[in-house]
PDB file of N, CA and C in Angstrom:
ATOM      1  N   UNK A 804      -7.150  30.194   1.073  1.00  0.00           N
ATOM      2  CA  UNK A 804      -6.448  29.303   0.187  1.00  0.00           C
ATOM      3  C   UNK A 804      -5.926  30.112  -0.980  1.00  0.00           C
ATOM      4  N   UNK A 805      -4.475  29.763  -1.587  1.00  0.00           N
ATOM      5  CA  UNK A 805      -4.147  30.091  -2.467  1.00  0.00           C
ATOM      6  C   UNK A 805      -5.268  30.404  -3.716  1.00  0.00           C
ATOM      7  N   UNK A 806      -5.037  31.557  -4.692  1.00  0.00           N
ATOM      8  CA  UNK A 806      -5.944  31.445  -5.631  1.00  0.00           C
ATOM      9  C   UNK A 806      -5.620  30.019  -6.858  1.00  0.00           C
ATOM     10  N   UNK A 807      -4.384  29.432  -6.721  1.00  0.00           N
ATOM     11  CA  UNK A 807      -3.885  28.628  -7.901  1.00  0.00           C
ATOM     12  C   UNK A 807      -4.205  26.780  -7.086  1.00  0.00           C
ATOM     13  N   UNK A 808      -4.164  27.159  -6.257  1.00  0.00           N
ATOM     14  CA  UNK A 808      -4.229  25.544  -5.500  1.00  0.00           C
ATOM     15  C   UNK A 808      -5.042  24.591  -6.220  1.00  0.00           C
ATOM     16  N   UNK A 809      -6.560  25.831  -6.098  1.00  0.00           N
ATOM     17  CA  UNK A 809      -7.184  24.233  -6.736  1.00  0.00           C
ATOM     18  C   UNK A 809      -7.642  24.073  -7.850  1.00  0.00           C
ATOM     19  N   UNK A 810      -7.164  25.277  -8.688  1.00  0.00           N
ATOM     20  CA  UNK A 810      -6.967  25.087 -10.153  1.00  0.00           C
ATOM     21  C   UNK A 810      -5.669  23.487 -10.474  1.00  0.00           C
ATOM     22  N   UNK A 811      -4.877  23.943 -10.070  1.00  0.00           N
ATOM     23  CA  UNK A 811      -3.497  22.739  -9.775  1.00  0.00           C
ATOM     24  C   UNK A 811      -4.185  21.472  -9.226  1.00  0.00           C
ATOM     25  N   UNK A 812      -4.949  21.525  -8.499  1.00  0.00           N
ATOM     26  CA  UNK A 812      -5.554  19.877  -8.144  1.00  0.00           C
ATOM     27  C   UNK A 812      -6.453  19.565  -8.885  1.00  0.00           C
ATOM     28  N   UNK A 813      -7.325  20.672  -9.417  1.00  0.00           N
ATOM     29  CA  UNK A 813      -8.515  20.176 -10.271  1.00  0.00           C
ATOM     30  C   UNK A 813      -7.633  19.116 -11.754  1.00  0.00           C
ATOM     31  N   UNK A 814      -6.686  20.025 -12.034  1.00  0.00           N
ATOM     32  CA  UNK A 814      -5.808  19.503 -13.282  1.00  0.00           C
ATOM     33  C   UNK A 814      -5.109  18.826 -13.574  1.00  0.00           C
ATOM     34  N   UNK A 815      -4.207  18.377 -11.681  1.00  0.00           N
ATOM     35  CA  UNK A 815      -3.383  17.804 -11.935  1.00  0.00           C
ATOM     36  C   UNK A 815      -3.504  16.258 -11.064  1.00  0.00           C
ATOM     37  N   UNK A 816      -4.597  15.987 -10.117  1.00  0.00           N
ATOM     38  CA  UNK A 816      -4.768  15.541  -9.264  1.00  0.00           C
ATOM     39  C   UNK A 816      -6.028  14.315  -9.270  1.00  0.00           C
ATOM     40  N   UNK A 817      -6.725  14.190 -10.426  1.00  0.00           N
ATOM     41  CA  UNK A 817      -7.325  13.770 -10.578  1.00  0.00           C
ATOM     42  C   UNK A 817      -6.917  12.305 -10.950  1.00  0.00           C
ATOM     43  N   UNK A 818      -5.682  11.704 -11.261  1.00  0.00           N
ATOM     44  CA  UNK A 818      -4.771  10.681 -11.800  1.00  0.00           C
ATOM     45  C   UNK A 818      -4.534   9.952 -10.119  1.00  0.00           C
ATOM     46  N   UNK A 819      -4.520  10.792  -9.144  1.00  0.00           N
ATOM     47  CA  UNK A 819      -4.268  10.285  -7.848  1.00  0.00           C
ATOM     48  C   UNK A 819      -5.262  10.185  -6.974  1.00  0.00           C
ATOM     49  N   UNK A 820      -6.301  11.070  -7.190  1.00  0.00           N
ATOM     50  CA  UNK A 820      -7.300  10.859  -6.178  1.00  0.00           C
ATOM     51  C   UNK A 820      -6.557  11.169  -4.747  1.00  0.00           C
ATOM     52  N   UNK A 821      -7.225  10.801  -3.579  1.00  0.00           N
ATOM     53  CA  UNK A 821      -7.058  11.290  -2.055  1.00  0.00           C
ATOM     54  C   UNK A 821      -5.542  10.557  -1.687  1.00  0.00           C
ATOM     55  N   UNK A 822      -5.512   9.419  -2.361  1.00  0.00           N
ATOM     56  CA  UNK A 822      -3.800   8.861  -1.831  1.00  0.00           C
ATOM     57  C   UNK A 822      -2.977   8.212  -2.382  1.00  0.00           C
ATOM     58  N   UNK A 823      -2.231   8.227  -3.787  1.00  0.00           N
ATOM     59  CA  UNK A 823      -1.850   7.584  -4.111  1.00  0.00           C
ATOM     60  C   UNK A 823      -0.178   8.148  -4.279  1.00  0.00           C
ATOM     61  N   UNK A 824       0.665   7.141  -4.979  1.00  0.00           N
ATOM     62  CA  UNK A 824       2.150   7.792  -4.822  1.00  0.00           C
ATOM     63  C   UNK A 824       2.548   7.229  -6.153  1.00  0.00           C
ATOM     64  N   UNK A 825       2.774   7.919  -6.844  1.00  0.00           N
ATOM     65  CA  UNK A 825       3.205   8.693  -8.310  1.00  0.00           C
ATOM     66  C   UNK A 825       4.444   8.647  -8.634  1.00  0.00           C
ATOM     67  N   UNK A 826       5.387   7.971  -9.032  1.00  0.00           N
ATOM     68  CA  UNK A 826       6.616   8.485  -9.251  1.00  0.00           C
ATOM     69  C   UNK A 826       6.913   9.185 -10.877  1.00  0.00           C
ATOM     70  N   UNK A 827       7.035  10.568 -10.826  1.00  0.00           N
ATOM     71  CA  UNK A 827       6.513  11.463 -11.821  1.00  0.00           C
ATOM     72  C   UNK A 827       8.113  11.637 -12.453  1.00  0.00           C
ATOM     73  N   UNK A 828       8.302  11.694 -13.519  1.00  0.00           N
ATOM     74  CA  UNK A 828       7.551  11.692 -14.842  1.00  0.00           C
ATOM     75  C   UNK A 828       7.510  10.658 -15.509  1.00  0.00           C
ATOM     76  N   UNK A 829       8.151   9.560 -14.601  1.00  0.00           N
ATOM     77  CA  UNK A 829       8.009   8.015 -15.493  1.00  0.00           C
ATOM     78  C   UNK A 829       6.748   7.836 -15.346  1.00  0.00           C
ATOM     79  N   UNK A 830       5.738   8.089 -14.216  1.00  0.00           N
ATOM     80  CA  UNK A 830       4.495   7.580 -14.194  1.00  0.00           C
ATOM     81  C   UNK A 830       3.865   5.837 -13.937  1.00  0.00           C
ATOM     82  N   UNK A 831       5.363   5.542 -12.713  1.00  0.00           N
ATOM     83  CA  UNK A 831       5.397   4.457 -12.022  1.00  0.00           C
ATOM     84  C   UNK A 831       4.286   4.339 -10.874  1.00  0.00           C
ATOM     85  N   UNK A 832       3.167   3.636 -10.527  1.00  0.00           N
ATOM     86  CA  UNK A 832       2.795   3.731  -9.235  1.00  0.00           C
ATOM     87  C   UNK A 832       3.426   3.018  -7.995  1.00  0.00           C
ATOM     88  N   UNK A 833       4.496   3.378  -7.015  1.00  0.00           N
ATOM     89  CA  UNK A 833       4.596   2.641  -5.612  1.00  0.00           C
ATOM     90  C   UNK A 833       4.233   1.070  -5.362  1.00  0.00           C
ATOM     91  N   UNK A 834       2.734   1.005  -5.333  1.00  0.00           N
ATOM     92  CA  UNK A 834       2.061  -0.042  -4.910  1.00  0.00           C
ATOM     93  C   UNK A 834       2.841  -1.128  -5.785  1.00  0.00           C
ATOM     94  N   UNK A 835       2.848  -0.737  -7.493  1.00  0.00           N
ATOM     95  CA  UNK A 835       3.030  -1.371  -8.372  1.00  0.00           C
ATOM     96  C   UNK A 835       4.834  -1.750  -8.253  1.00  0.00           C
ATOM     97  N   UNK A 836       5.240  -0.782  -8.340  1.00  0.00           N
ATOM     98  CA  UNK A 836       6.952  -0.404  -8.630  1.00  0.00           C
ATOM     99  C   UNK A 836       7.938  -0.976  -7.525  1.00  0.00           C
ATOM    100  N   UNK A 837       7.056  -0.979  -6.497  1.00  0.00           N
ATOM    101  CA  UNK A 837       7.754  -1.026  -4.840  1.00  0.00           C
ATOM    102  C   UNK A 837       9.243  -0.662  -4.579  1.00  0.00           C
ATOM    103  N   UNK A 838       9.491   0.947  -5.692  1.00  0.00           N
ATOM    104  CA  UNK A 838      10.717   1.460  -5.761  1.00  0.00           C
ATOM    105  C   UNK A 838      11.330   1.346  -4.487  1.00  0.00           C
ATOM    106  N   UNK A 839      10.435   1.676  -2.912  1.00  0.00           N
ATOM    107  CA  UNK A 839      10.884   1.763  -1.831  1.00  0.00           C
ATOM    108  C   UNK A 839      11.253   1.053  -1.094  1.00  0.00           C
ATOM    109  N   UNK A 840      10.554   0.216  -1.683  1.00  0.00           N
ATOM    110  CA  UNK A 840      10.681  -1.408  -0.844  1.00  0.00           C
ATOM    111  C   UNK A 840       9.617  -1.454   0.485  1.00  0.00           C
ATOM    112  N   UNK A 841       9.809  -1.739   1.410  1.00  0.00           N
ATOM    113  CA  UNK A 841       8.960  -2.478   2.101  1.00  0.00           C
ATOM    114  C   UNK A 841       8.805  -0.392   3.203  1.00  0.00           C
ATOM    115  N   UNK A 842       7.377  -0.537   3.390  1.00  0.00           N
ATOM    116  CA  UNK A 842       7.587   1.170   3.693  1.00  0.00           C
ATOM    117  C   UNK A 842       6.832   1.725   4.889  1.00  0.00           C
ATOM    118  N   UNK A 843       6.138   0.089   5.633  1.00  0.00           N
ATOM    119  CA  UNK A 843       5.864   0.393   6.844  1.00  0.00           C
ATOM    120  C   UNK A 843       6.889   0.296   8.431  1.00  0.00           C
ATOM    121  N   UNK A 844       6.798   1.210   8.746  1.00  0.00           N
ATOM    122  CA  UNK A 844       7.678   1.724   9.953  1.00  0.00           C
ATOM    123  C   UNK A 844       8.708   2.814   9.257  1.00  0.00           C
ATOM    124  N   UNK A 845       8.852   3.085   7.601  1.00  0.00           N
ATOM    125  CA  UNK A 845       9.403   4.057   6.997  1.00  0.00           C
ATOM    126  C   UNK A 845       9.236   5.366   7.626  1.00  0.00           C
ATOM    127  N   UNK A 846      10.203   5.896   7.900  1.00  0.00           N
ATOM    128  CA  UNK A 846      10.037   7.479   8.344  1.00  0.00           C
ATOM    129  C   UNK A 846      10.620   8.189   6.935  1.00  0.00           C
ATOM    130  N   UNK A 847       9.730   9.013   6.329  1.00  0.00           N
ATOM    131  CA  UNK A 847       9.206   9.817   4.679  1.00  0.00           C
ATOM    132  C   UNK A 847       9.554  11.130   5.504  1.00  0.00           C
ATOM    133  N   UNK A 848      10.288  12.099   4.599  1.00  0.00           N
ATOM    134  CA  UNK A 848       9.913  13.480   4.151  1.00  0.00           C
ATOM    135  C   UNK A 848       9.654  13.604   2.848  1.00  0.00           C
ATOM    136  N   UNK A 849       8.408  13.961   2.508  1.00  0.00           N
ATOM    137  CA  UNK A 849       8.176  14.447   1.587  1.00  0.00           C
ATOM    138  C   UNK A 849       8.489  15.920   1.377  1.00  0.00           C
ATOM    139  N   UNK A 850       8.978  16.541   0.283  1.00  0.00           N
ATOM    140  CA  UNK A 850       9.341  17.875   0.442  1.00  0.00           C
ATOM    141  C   UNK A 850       8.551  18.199  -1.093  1.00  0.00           C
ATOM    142  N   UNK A 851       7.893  19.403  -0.890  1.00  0.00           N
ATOM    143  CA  UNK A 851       7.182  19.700  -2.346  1.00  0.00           C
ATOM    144  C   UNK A 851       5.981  18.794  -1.811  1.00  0.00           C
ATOM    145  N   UNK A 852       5.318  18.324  -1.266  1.00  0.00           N
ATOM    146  CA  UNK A 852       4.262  17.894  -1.179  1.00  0.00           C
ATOM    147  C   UNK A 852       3.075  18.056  -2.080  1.00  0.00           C
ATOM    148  N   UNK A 853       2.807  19.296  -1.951  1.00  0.00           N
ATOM    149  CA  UNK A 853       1.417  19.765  -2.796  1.00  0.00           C
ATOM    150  C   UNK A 853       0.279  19.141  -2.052  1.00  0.00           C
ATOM    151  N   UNK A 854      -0.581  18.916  -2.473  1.00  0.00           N
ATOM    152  CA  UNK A 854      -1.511  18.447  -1.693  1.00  0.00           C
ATOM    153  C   UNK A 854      -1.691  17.022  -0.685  1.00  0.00           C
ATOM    154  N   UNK A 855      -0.337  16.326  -0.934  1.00  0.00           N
ATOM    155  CA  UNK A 855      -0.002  15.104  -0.150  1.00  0.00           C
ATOM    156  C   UNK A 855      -0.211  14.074   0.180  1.00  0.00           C
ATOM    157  N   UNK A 856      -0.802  13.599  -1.821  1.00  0.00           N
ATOM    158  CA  UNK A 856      -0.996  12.195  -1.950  1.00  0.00           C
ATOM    159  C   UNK A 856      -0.211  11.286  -1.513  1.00  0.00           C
ATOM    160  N   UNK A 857       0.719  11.557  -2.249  1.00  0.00           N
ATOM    161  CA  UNK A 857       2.103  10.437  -2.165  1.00  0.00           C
ATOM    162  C   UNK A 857       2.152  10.322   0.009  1.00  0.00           C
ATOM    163  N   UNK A 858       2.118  11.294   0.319  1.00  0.00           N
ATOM    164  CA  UNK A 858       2.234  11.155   2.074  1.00  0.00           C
ATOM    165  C   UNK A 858       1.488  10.378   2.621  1.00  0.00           C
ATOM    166  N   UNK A 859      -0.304  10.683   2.318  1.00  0.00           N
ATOM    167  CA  UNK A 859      -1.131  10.033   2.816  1.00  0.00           C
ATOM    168  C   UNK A 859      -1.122   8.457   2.459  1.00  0.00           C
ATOM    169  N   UNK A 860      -0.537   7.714   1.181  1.00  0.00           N
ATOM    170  CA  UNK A 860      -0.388   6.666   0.633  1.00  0.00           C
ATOM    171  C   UNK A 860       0.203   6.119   1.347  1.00  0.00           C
ATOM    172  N   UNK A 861       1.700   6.885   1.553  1.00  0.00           N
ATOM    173  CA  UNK A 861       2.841   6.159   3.093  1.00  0.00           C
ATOM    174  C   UNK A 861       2.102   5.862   4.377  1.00  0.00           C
ATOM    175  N   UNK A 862       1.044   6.775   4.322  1.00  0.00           N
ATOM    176  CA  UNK A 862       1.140   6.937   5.782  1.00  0.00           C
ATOM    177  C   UNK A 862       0.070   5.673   5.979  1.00  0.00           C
ATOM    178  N   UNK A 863      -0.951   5.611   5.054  1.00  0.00           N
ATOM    179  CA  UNK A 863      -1.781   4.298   4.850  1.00  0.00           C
ATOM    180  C   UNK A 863      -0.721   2.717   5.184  1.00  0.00           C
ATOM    181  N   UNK A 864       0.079   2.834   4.294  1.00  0.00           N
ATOM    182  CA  UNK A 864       0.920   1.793   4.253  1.00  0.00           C
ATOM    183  C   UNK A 864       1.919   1.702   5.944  1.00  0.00           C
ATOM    184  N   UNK A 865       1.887   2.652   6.657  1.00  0.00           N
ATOM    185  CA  UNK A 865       2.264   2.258   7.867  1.00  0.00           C
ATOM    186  C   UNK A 865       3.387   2.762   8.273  1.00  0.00           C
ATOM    187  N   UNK A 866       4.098   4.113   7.154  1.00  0.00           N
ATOM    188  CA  UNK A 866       4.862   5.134   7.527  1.00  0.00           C
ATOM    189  C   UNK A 866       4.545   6.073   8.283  1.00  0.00           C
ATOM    190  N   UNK A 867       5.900   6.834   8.698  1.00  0.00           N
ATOM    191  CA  UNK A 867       5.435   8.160   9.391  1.00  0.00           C
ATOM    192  C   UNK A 867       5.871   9.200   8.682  1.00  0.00           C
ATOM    193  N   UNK A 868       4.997  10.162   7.983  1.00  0.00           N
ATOM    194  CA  UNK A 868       5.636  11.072   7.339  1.00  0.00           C
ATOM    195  C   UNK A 868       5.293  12.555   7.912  1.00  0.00           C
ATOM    196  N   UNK A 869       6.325  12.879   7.091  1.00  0.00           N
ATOM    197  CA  UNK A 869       6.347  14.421   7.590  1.00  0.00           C
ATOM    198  C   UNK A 869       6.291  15.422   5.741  1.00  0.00           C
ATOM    199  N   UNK A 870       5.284  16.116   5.128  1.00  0.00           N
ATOM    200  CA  UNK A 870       5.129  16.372   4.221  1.00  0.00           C
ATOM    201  C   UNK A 870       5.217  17.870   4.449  1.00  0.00           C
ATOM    202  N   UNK A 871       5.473  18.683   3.615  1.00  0.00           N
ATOM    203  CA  UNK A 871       6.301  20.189   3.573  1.00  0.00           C
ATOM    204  C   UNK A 871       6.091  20.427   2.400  1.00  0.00           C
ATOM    205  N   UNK A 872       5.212  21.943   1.942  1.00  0.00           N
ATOM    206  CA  UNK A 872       5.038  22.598   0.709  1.00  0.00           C
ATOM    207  C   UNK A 872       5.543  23.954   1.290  1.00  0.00           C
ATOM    208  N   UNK A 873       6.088  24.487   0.356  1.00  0.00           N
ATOM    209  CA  UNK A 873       5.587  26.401   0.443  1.00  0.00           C
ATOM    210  C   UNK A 873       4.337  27.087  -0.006  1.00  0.00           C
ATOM    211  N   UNK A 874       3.842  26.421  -0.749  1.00  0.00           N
ATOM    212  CA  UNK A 874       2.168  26.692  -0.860  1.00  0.00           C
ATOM    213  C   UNK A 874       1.009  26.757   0.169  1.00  0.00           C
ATOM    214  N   UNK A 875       0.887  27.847   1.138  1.00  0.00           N
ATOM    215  CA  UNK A 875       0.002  27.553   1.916  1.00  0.00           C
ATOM    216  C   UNK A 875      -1.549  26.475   0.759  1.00  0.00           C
ATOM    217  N   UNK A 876      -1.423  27.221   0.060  1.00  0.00           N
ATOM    218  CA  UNK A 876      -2.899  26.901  -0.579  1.00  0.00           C
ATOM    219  C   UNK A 876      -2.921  25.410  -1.051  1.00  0.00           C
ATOM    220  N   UNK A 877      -1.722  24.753  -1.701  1.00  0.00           N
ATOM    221  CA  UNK A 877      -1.698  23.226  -1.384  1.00  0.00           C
ATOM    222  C   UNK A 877      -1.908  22.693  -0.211  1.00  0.00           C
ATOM    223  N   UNK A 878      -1.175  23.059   1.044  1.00  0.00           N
ATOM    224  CA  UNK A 878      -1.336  22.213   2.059  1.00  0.00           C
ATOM    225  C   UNK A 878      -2.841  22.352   2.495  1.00  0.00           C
ATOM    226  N   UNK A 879      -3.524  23.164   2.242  1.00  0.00           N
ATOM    227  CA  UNK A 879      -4.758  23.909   2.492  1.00  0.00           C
ATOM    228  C   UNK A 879      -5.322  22.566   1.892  1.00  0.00           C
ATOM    229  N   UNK A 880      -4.974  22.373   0.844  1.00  0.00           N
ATOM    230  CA  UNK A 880      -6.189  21.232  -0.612  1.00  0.00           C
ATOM    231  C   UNK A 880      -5.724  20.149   0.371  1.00  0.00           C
ATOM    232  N   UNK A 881      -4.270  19.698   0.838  1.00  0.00           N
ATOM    233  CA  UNK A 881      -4.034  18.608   1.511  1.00  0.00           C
ATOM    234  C   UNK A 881      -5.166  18.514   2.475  1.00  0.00           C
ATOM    235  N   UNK A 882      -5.047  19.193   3.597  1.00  0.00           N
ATOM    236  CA  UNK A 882      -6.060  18.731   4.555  1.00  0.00           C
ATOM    237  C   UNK A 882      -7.173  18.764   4.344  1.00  0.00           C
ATOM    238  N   UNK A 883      -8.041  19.424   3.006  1.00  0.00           N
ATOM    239  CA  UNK A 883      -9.023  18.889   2.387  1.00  0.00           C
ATOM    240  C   UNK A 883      -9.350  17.824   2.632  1.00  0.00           C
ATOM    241  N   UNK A 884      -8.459  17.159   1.685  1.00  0.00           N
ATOM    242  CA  UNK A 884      -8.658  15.630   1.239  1.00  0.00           C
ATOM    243  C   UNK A 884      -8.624  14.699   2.180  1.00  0.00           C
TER     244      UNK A 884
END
């Protein structure tokens, strides 16, 4: 794993826990905002993922996503979680 990954989740990740979806920097939550509208059968790319709250949230809700970092060491914290 990256050496920075889970410095970055320890710090930044704690507001989301294992699945939630963030719309950053307004600091809207999804569930709340339903920016997307209705998001099961949604096919998501997430790009920038990071550890892949916002994905796992979709994917709860009944999307299919496909999530993509260049950080090995995020996607690493992703399948952590």
């Amino acid at each position: 794993m990256g050496p920075h990954a889970p410095d970055y989740s320890a710090a930044n990740g704690a507001g989301l826990g294992d699945a939630d979806f963030l719309w950053r920097p307004e600091g809207l939550r999804q569930a709340e905002a339903k920016i997307l509208g209705a998001t099961h059968g949604l096919h998501a790319l997430e790009v920038g993922c990071g550890a892949a709250q916002s994905g796992r949230w979709l994917m709860a809700e009944g999307a299919l996503v496909t999530a993509l970092d260049v950080s090995m060491g995020m996607l690493l914290q992703a399948r952590a979680l």
